[in-house]
Each structure stands twice: as C-alpha cells, then as structure tokens.
Short mmCIF file of C-alpha atoms in Angstrom, two decimals:
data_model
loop_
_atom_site.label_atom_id
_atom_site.label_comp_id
_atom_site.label_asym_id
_atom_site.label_seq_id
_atom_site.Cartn_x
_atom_site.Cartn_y
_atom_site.Cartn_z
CA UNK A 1 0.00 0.00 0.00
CA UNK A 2 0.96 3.68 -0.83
CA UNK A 3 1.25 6.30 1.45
CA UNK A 4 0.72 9.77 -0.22
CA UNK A 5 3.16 11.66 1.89
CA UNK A 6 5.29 11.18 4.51
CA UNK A 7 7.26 13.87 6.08
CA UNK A 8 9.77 14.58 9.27
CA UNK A 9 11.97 17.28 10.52
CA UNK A 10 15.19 17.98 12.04
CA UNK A 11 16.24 20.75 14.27
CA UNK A 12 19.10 22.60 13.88
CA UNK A 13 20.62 24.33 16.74
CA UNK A 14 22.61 27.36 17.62
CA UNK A 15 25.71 27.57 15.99
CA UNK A 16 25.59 24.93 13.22
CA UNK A 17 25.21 25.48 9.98
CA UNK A 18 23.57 22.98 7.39
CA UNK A 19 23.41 23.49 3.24
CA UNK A 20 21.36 20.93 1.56
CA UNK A 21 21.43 20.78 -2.46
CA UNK A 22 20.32 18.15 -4.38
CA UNK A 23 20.25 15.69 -1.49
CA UNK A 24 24.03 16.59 -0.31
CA UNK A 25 24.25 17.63 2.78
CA UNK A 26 27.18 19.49 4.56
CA UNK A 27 27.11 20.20 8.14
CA UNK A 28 29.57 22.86 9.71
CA UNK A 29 29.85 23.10 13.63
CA UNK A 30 32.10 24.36 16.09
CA UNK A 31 33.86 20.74 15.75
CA UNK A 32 34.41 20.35 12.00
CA UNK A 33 32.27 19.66 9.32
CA UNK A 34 30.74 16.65 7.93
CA UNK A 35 29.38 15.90 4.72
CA UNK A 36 27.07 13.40 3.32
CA UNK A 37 25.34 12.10 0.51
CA UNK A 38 21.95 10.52 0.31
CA UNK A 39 21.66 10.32 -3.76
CA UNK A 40 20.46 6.86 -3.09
CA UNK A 41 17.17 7.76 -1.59
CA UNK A 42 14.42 9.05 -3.61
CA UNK A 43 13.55 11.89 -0.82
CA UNK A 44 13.03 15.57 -0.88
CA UNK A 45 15.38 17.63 1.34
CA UNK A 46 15.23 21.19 2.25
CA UNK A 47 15.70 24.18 4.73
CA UNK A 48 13.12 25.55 6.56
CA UNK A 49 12.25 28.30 8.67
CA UNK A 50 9.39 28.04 11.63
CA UNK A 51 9.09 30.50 14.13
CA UNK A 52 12.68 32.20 13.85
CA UNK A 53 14.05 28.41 13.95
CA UNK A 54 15.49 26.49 10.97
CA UNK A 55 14.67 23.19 10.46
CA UNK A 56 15.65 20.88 8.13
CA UNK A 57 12.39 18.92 6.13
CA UNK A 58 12.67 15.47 4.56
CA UNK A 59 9.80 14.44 2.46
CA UNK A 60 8.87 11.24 0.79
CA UNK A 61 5.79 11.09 -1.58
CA UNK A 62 3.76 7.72 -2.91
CA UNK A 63 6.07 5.68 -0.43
CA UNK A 64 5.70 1.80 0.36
CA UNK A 65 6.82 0.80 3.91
CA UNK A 66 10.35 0.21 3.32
CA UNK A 67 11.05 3.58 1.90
CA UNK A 68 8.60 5.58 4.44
CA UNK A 69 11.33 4.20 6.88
CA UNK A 70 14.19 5.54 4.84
CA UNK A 71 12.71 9.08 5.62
CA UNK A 72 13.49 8.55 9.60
CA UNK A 73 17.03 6.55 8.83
CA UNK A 74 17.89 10.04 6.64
CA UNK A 75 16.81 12.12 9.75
CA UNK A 76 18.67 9.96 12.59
CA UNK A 77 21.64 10.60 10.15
CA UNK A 78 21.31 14.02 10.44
CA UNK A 79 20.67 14.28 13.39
CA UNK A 80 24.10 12.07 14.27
CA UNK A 81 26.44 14.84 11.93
CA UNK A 82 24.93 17.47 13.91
CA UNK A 83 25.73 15.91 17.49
CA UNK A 84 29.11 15.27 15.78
CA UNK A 85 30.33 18.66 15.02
CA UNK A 86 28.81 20.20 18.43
CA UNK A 87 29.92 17.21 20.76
CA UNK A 88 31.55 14.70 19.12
CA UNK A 89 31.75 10.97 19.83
CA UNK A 90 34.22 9.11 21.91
CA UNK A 91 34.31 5.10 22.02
CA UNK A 92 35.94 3.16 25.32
CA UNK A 93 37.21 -0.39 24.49
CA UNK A 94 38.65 -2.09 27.61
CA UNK A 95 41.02 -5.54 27.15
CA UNK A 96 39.65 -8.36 28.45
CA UNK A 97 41.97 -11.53 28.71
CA UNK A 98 42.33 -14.24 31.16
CA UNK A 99 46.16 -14.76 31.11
CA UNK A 100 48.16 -13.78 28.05
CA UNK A 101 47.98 -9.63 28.86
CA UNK A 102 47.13 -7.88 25.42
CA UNK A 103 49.58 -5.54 24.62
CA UNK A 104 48.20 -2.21 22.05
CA UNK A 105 50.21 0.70 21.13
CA UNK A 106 49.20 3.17 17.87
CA UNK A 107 52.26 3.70 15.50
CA UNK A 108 51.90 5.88 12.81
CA UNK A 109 52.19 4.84 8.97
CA UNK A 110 52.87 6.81 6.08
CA UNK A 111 50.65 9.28 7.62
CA UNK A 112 47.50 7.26 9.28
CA UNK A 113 47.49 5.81 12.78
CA UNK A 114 47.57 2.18 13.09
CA UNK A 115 47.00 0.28 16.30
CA UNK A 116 48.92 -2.72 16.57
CA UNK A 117 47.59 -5.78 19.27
CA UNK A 118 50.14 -7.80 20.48
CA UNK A 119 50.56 -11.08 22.25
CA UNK A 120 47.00 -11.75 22.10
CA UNK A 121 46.20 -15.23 22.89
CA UNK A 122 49.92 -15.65 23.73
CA UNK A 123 50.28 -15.42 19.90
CA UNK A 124 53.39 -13.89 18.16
CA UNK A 125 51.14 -12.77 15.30
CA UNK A 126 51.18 -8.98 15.26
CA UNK A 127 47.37 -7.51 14.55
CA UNK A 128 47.69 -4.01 12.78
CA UNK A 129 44.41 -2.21 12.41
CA UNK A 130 44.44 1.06 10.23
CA UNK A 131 42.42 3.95 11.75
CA UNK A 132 40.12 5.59 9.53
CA UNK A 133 40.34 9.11 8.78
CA UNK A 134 39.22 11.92 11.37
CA UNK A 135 39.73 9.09 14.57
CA UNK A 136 41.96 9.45 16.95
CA UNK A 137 43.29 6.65 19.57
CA UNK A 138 44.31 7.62 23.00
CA UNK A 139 45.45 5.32 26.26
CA UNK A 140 43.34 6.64 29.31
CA UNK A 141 46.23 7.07 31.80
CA UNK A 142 44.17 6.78 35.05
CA UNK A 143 42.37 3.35 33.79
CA UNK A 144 44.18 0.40 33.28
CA UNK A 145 43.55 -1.45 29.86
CA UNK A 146 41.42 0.86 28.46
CA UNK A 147 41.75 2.72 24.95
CA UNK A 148 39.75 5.50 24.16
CA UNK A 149 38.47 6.56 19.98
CA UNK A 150 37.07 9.58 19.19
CA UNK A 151 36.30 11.98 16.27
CA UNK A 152 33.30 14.11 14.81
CA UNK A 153 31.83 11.00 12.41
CA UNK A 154 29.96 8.03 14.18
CA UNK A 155 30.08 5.93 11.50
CA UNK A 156 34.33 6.32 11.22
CA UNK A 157 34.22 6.22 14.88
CA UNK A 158 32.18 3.33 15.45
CA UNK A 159 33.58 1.58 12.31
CA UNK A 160 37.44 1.55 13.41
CA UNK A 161 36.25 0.32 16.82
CA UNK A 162 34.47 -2.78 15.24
CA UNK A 163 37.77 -3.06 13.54
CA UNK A 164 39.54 -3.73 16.53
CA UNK A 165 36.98 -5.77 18.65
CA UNK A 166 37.19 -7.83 15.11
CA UNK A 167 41.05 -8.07 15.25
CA UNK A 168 40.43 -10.17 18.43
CA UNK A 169 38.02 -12.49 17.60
CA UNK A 170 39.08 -16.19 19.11
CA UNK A 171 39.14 -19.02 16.38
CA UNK A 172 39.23 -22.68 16.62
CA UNK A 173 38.60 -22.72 20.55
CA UNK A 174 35.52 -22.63 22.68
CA UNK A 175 34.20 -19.08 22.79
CA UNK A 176 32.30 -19.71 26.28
CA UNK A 177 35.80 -20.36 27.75
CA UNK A 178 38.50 -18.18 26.17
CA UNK A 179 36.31 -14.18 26.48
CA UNK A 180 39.74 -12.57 25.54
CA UNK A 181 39.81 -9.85 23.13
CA UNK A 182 39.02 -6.09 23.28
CA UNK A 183 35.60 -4.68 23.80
CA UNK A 184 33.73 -1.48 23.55
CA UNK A 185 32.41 -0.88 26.96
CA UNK A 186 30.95 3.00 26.86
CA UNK A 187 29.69 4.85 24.28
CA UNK A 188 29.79 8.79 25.24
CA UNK A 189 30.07 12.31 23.88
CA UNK A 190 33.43 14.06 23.86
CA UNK A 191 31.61 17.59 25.55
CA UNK A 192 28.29 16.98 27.60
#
C-alpha cells in the first residue's frame, strides 16, 4: 500500500550550519564539518524556517513501507552529523583476557594511525588495524587497559572500533571459555 506523503523534521541548533542541495548535505559546527550524501534515496530535502528556527524537512511522496522508513534513517543521520560537530563521539574499548595480557600501542604509517595488538592469545602474530580518517586513539592514563576513539563522524568512529573488537576475535577454541579480546564498553560524547 501507498502512502501519499510522509514527512519529518530535524532541528538545527545554535551555531551549526547545514546546506542541503540536491540531497548533499554538509554540516559545519564548532567541531568540523561533515558531509554526506543521500543520492540513493528518492527523498526531498530542504531548509526551513518556523518561528525564527530552521529546520531541516525530509519528504517522501507515494512511499511503500520500506522507503517511508528511509525518511526517519535520513533524519537519525542528520541528526548524528549534527551531534558530531557540536559534541563529538568518543568510544571506550577495555582488554579483556584471562592470562596472556594484550599488549596495544598506535604507531603511525605513512601518515594514518595504526594500532597494533600484540601477544593476544599468547600469539606472536602482530594484529595491525588502520584507523580511519578523522579518529583518533588515546590510552586513558588513570584506567588500566582501556583505549579510548574519538572523532566528529559516528560511523568512522564506530567503524574503526568494530575493527579492533574484530582483530580479536578467538578461532578454533571454545568461545564460552576463552572471552579474551578487546571490547567497547561505553559509548559517550566528547563535551556533555
């Protein structure tokens, strides 16, 4: 069944600016700026003003139910560049392991920060997992095996720290008994 139109709105808030044009969207805050593309979608995008606010409207005519929820997946999107470039997003991943102590330190290569796991598992093999652009890896000094990832883009963020709880998988062994490996333990904003 067809819906005839299906609509939703973002707010922007003081201090960031947001240019839509021809569903390319470019958020500037007080953190950066993020850009995006939603070219895919077959939604109307554009700036609004309501009562001295601006708002940004996404629109979706003659929709079926999986594109109707494209319309809110656009606006959670949004909504996540915008809470980028005002707070930001930070990632903590603590070590878990049971005897062999993981050993992490970031190098840098050729320009991009790599994090490299060691003895993990007791294993010589040397894990190396390149940071995406825009992250940045720091050891918290007052908490023991714990790494911290931030940046102004969730999905880099998120995406480099999947990276590294991936790195650490355990293979050929029973998963109830060997829990070693690195995990992400708090999700948080870099500013309140």
């Amino acid at each position: 069944m067809r819906v005839i139109y299906s609509t939703r709105n973002v707010e922007i808030p003081a201090g960031v600016t947001v240019s839509a044009k021809a569903r390319e969207i470019t958020v500037t805050g007080p953190r950066g700026s993020l850009h995006r593309s939603f070219k895919h979608l077959a939604v109307d995008i554009q700036l609004i003003e309501i009562d001295g606010g601006k708002k940004l409207k996404v629109d979706l005519w003659f929709g079926n139910r999986e594109t109707i929820a494209a319309v809110r997946t656009v606006c959670s999107h949004i909504e996540n560049m915008i809470t980028g470039v005002t707070k930001g997003f930070l990632y903590k991943m603590r070590f878990c392991y049971a005897h062999f102590p993981i050993n992490v330190s970031a190098v840098k290569d050729s320009g991009k920060d790599v994090v490299e796991i060691r003895n993990f598992l007791g294993e010589k093999k040397v894990r190396r997992v390149e940071l995406m652009e825009g992250v940045n890896y720091v050891r918290t000094a007052d908490v023991k095996d714990q790494i911290e990832i931030s940046g102004i883009d969730i999905n880099k963020v998120s995406l480099s720290c999947a990276r590294i709880a991936q790195s650490t998988l355990v293979r050929n062994k029973d998963i109830r008994k060997f829990l070693d490996g690195i995990y992400v333990s708090e999700k948080v904003n870099i500013t309140a």
